[in-house]
Short mmCIF file of C-alpha atoms in Angstrom, two decimals:
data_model
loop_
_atom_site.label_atom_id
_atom_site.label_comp_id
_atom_site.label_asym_id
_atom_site.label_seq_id
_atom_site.Cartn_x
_atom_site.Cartn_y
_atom_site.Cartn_z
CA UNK A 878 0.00 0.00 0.00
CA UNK A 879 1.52 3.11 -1.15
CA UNK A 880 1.44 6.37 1.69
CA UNK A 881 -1.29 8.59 0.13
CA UNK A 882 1.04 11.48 0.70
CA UNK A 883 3.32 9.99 -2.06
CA UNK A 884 0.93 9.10 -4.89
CA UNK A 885 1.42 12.43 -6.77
CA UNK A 886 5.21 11.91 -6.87
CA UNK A 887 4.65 8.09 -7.82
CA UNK A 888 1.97 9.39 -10.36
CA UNK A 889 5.21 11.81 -11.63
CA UNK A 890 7.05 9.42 -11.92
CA UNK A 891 5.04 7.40 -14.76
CA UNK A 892 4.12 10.20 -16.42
CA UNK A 893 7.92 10.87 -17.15
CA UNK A 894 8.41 7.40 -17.52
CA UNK A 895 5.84 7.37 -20.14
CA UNK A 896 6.72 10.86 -22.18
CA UNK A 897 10.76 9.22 -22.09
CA UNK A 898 9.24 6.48 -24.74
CA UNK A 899 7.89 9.17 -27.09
CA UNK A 900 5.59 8.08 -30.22
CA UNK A 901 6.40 4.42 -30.02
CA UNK A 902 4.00 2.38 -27.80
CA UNK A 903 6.22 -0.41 -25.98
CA UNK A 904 8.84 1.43 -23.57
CA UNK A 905 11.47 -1.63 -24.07
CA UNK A 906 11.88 -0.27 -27.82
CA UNK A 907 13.64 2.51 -26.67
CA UNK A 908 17.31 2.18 -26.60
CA UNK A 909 19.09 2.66 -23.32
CA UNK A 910 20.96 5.94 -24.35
CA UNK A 911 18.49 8.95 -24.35
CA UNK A 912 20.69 11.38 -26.78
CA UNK A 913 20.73 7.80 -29.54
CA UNK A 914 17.12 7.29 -28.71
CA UNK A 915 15.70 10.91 -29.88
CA UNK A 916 18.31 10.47 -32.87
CA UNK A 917 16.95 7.77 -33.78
CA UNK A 918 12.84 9.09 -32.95
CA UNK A 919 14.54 11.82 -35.44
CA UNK A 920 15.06 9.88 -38.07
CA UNK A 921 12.37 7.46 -37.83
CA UNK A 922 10.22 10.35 -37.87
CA UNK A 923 11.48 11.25 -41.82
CA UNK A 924 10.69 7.20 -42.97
CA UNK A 925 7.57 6.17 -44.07
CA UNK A 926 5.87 2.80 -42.83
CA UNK A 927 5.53 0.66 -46.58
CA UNK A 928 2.29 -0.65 -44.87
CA UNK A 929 0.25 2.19 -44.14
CA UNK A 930 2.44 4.66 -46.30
CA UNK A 931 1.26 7.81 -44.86
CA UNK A 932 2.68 7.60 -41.20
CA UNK A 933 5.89 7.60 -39.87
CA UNK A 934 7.54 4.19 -39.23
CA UNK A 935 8.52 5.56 -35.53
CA UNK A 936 3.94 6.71 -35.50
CA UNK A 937 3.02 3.21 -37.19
CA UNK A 938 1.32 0.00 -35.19
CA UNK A 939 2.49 -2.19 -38.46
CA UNK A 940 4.83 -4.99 -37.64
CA UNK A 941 7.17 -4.12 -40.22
CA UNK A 942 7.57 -0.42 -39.21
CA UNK A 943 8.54 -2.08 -35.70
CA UNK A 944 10.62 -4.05 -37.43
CA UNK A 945 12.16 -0.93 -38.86
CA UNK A 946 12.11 1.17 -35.97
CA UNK A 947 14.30 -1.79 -34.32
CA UNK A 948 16.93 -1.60 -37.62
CA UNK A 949 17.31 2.03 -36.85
CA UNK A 950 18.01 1.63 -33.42
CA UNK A 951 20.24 -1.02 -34.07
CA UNK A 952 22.20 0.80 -36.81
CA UNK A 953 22.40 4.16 -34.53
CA UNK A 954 23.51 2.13 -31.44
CA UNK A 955 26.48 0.76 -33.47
CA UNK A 956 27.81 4.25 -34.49
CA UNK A 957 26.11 4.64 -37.55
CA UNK A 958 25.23 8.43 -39.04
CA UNK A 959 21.57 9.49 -39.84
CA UNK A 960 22.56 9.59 -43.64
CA UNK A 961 23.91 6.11 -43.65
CA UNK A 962 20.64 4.83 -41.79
CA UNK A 963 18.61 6.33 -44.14
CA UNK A 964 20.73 5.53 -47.30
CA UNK A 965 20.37 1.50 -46.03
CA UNK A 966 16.77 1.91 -45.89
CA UNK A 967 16.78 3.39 -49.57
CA UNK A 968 18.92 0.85 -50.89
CA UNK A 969 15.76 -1.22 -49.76
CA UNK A 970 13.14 0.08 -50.61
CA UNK A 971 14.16 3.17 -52.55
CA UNK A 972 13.42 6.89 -52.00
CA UNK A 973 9.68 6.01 -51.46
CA UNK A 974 10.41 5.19 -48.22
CA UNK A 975 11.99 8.83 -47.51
CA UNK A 976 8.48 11.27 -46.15
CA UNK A 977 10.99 13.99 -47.36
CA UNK A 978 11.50 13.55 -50.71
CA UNK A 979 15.48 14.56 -51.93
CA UNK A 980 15.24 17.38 -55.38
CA UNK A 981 16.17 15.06 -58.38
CA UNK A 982 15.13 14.67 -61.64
CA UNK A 983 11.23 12.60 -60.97
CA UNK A 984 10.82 15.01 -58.24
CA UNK A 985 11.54 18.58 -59.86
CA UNK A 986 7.43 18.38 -60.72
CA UNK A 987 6.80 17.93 -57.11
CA UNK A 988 9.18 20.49 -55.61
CA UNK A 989 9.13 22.79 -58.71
CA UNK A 990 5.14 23.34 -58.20
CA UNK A 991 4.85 26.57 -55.58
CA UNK A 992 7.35 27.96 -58.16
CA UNK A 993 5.18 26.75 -61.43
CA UNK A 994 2.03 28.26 -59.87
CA UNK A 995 3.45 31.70 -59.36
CA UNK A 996 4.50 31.63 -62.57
CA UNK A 997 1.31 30.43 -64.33
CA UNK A 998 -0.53 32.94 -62.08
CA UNK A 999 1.81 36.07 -62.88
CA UNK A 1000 1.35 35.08 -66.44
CA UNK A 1001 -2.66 35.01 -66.24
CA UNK A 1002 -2.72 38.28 -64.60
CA UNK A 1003 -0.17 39.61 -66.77
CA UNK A 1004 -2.73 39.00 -69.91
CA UNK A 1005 -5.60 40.02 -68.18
CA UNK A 1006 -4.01 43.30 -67.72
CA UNK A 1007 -2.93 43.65 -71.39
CA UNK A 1008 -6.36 42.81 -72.31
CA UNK A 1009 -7.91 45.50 -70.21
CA UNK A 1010 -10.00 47.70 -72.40
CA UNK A 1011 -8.05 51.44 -73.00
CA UNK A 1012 -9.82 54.37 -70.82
CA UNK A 1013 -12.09 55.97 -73.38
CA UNK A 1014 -11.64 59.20 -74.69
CA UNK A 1015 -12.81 62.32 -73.56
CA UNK A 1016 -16.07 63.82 -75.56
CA UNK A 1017 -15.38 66.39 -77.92
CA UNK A 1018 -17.70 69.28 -77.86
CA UNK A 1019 -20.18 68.11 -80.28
CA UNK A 1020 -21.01 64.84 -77.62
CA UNK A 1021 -21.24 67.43 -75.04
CA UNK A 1022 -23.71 69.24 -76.54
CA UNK A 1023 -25.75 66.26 -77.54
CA UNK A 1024 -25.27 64.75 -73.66
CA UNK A 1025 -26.24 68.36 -72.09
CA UNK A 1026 -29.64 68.00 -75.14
CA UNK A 1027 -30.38 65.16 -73.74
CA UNK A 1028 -29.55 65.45 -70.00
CA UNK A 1029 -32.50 68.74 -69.83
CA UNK A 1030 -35.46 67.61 -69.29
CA UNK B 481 -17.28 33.18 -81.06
CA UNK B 482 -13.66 33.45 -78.76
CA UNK B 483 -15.91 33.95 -75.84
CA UNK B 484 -17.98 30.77 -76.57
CA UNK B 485 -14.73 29.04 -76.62
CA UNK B 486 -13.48 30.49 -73.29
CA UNK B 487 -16.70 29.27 -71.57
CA UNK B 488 -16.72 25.69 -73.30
CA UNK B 489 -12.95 25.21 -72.12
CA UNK B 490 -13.84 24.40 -68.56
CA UNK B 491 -16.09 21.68 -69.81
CA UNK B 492 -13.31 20.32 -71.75
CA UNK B 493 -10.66 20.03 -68.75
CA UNK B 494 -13.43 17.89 -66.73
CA UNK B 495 -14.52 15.77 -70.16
CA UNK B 496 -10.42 15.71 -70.12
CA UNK B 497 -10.15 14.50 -66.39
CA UNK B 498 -12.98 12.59 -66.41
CA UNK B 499 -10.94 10.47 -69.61
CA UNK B 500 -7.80 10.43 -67.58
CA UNK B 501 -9.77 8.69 -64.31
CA UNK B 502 -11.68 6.31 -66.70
CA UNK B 503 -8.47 4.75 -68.04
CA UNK B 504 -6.53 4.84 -64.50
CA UNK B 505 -9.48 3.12 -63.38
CA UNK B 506 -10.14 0.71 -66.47
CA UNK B 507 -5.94 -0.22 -65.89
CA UNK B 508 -6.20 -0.66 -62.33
CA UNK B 509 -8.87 -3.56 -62.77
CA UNK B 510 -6.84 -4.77 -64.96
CA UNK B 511 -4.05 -4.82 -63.20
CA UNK B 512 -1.79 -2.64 -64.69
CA UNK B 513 -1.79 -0.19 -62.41
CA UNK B 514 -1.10 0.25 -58.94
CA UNK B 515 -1.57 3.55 -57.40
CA UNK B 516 0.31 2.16 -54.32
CA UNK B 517 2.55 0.45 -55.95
CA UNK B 518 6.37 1.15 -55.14
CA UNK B 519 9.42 0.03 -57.79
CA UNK B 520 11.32 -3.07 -56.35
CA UNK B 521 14.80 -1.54 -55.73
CA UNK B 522 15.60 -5.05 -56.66
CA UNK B 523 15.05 -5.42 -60.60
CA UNK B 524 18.17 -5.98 -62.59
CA UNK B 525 20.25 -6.80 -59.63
CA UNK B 526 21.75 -10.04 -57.61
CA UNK B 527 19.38 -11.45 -54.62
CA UNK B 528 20.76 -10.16 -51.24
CA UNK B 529 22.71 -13.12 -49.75
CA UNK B 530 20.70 -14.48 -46.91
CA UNK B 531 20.73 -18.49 -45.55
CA UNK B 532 17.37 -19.53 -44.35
CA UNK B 533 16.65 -22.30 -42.64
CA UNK B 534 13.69 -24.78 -43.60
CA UNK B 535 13.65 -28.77 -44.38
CA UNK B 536 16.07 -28.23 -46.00
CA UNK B 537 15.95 -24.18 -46.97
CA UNK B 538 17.80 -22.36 -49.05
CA UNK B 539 20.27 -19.52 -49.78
CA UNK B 540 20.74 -16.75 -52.17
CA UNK B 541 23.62 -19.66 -53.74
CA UNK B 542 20.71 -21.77 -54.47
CA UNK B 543 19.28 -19.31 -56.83
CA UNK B 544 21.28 -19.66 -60.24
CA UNK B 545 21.35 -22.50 -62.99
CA UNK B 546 17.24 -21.71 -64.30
CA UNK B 547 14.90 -19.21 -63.98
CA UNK B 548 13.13 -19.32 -60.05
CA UNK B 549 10.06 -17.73 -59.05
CA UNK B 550 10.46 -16.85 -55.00
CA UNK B 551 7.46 -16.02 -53.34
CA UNK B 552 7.07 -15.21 -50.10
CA UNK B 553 3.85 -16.20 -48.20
CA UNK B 554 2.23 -16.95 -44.57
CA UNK B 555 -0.18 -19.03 -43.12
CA UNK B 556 -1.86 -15.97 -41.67
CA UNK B 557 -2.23 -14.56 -45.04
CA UNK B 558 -5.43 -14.58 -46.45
CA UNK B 559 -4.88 -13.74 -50.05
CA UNK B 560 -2.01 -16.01 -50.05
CA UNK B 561 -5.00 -18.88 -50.27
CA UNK B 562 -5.86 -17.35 -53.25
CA UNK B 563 -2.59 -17.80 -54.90
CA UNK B 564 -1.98 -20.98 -54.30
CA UNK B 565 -3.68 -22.13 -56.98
CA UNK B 566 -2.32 -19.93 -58.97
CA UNK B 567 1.24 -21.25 -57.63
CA UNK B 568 0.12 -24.94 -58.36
CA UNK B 569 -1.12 -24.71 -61.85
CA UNK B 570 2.70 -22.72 -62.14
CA UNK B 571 4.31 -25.84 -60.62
CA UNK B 572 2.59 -28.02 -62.76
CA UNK B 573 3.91 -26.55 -65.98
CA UNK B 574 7.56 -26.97 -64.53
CA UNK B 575 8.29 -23.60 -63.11
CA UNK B 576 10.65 -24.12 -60.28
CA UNK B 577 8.85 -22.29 -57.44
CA UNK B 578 11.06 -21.27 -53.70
CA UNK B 579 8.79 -20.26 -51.18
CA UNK B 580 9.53 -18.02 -47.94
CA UNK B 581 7.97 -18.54 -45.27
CA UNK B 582 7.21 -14.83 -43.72
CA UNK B 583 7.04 -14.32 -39.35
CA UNK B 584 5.47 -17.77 -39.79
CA UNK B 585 5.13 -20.72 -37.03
CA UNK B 586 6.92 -24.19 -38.33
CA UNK B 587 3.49 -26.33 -37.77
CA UNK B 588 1.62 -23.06 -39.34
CA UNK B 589 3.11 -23.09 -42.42
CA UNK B 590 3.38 -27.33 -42.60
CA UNK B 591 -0.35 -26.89 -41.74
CA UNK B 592 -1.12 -24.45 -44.34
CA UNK B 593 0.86 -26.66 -47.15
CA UNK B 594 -1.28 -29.27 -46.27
CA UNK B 595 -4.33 -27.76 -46.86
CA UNK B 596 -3.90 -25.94 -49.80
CA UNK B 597 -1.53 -27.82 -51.80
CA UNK B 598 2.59 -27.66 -51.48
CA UNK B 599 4.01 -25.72 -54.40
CA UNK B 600 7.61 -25.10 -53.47
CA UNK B 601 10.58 -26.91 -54.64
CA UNK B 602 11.76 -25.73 -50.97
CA UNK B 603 11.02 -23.94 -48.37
CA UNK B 604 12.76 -21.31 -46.42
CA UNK B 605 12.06 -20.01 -42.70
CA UNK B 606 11.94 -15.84 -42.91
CA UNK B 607 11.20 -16.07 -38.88
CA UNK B 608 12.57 -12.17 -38.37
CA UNK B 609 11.14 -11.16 -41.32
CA UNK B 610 14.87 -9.63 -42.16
CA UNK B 611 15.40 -10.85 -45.34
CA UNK B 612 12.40 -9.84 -46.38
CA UNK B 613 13.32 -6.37 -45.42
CA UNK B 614 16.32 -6.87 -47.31
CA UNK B 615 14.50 -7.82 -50.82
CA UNK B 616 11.95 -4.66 -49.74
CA UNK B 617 9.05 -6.83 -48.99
CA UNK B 618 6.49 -4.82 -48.03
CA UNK B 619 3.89 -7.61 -46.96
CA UNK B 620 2.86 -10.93 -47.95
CA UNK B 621 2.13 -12.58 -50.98
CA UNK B 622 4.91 -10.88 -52.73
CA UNK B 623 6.86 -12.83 -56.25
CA UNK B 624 9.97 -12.29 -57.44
CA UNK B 625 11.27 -13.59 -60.97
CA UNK B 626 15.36 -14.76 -60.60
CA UNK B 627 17.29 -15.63 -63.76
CA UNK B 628 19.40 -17.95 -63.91
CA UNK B 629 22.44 -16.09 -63.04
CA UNK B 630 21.20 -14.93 -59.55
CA UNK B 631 19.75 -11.70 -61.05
CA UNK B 632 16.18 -10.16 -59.96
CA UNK B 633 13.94 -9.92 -63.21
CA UNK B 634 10.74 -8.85 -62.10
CA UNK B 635 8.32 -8.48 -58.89
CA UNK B 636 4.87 -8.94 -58.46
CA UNK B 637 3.04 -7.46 -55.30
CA UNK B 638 -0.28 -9.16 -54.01
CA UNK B 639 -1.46 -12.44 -54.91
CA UNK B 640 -0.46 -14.06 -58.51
CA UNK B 641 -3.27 -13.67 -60.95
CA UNK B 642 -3.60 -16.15 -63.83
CA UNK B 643 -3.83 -13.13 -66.12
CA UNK B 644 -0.53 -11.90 -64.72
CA UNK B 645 0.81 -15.27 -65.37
CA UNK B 646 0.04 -15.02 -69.09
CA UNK B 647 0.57 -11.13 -69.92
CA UNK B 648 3.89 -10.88 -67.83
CA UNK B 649 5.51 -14.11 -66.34
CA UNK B 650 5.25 -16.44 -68.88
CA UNK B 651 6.95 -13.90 -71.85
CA UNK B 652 9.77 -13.36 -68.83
CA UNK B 653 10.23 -17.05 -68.11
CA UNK B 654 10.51 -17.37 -71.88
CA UNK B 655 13.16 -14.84 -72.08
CA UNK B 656 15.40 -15.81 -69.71
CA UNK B 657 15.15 -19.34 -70.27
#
């Protein structure tokens, strides 16, 4: 039976316990060292889970993005560097597995778009302005004349 | 008349549109098309080397000397019942056919075999599931076409259809006979 005076600071306790193990759901994933553990949160984080393909393989329930997440922490407790955890995955299961895409040639499309739609806007707006009818001219006297006619009543 | 045209073009970008979804969708029943679908990192290179164990298994050595289709399956896989079939009518017309047994129980798979029909030249244990990871296996069923030097030729995700068979296996198998 626990003293009721210390249940908040037993309460504490699990709560820290609990925010130490971050996005993945079983605690005893985590690896021992907290600074390799939130590199490797880091870079799981940036690799996409080939089941469910739109969540992170460190924010996935799949058994294959545990499976992952255990390669990472793996390669990262053996002294290897973010790019050469990522560039193992790749060599898997190419850049698809990468949730931020690197600029080469079957991605200019995708990063090139903000750029594209500036430009194809600019260019509208551009001819719409050219295509603007000119102010018209100002009546000469005879028009006057005729507009005062027919403004009297 | 220009202005007529201006206000028929946004019709023409949805008939447009509507063309482009029909044949995505006509090719995806088809098969053709995956909008999931991610490129094997695989094609046109050797297997990984691995060593799995199984009665009596197999390596990445194992796979040379004729073309070998590896597919990796699971008791626990439901569309992996539908292949089999598939996988049986391939063994009967001599296609050599290595199977991988993926995060699969011994008696499972044995139990599985026996039910709906054995395949497999052999059998390998993927317990792990790391050399699947290492051929980019994204789930089970999953097929991979290896030529007879070693080399991966093609990959098939999902269950083997008989119309996959025809349109792409069989003109592969012929190729790198």
């Amino acid at each position: 039976m626990i003293h009721r005076r210390l249940l908040p600071a037993v309460a504490a306790g699990w709560l820290l316990a609990a925010g130490a193990a971050w996005a993945i759901s079983d605690p005893s994933e985590a690896l021992p060292d907290a600074a390799q553990e939130a590199r490797a949160v880091a870079i799981g984080q940036e690799l996409r889970c080939l089941v469910c393909q739109n969540e992170s393989i460190e924010d996935s329930g799949a058994d294959l993005a545990r499976d992952l997440r255990h390669l990472v922490r793996q390669q990262v407790a053996a002294g290897a560097s973010d790019q050469q955890v990522v560039a193992w995955l790749v060599a898997r299961y190419g850049n698809f597995v990468r949730l931020n895409p690197p600029f080469e040639w079957s991605t200019v499309l995708l990063w090139g778009s903000p750029l594209l739609a500036v430009v194809i806007g600019g260019g509208i707006a551009l001819f719409a302005r050219q295509r603007r009818p000119a102010a018209p001219k100002p009546l000469d006297a005879a028009e006057q004349a005729r507009l005062q006619a027919l403004l009297e009543p | 008349m220009n202005r007529r045209l201006m206000l028929l073009a946004p019709f023409g970008v949805v008939a447009l549109a509507g063309a482009g979804f029909f044949a995505m969708l006509e090719r995806e029943t088809e098969g053709k098309f995956d909008p999931r679908g991610v490129p094997s990192m695989l094609i046109g290179k050797r297997v990984p080397a691995f060593a799995l164990p199984g009665d009596p298994g197999f390596a990445d050595s194992d796979l040379s000397g004729k073309p070998i289709l590896v597919n990796f399956f699971a008791s626990w896989c439901v569309p992996c019942i539908e292949e089999a079939a598939v996988l049986l009518s391939l063994q009967q017309a001599g296609v050599p056919i290595y199977g991988i047994a993926y995060k699969d129980k011994p008696a499972a798979t044995a139990g599985f075999l026996a039910q709906h029909g054995n395949p497999y030249a052999r059998v390998g244990r993927d317990d792990p599931g790391l050399v699947a990871i290492d051929w980019g296996v994204t789930g089970v069923p999953e097929n991979y076409l290896i030529d007879k030097d070693g080399v991966v030729r093609w990959r098939w995700v999902g269950p083997l259809t008989q119309a996959a068979v025809r349109g792409e296996l069989q003109p592969l198998l012929r190729r790198f006979a």
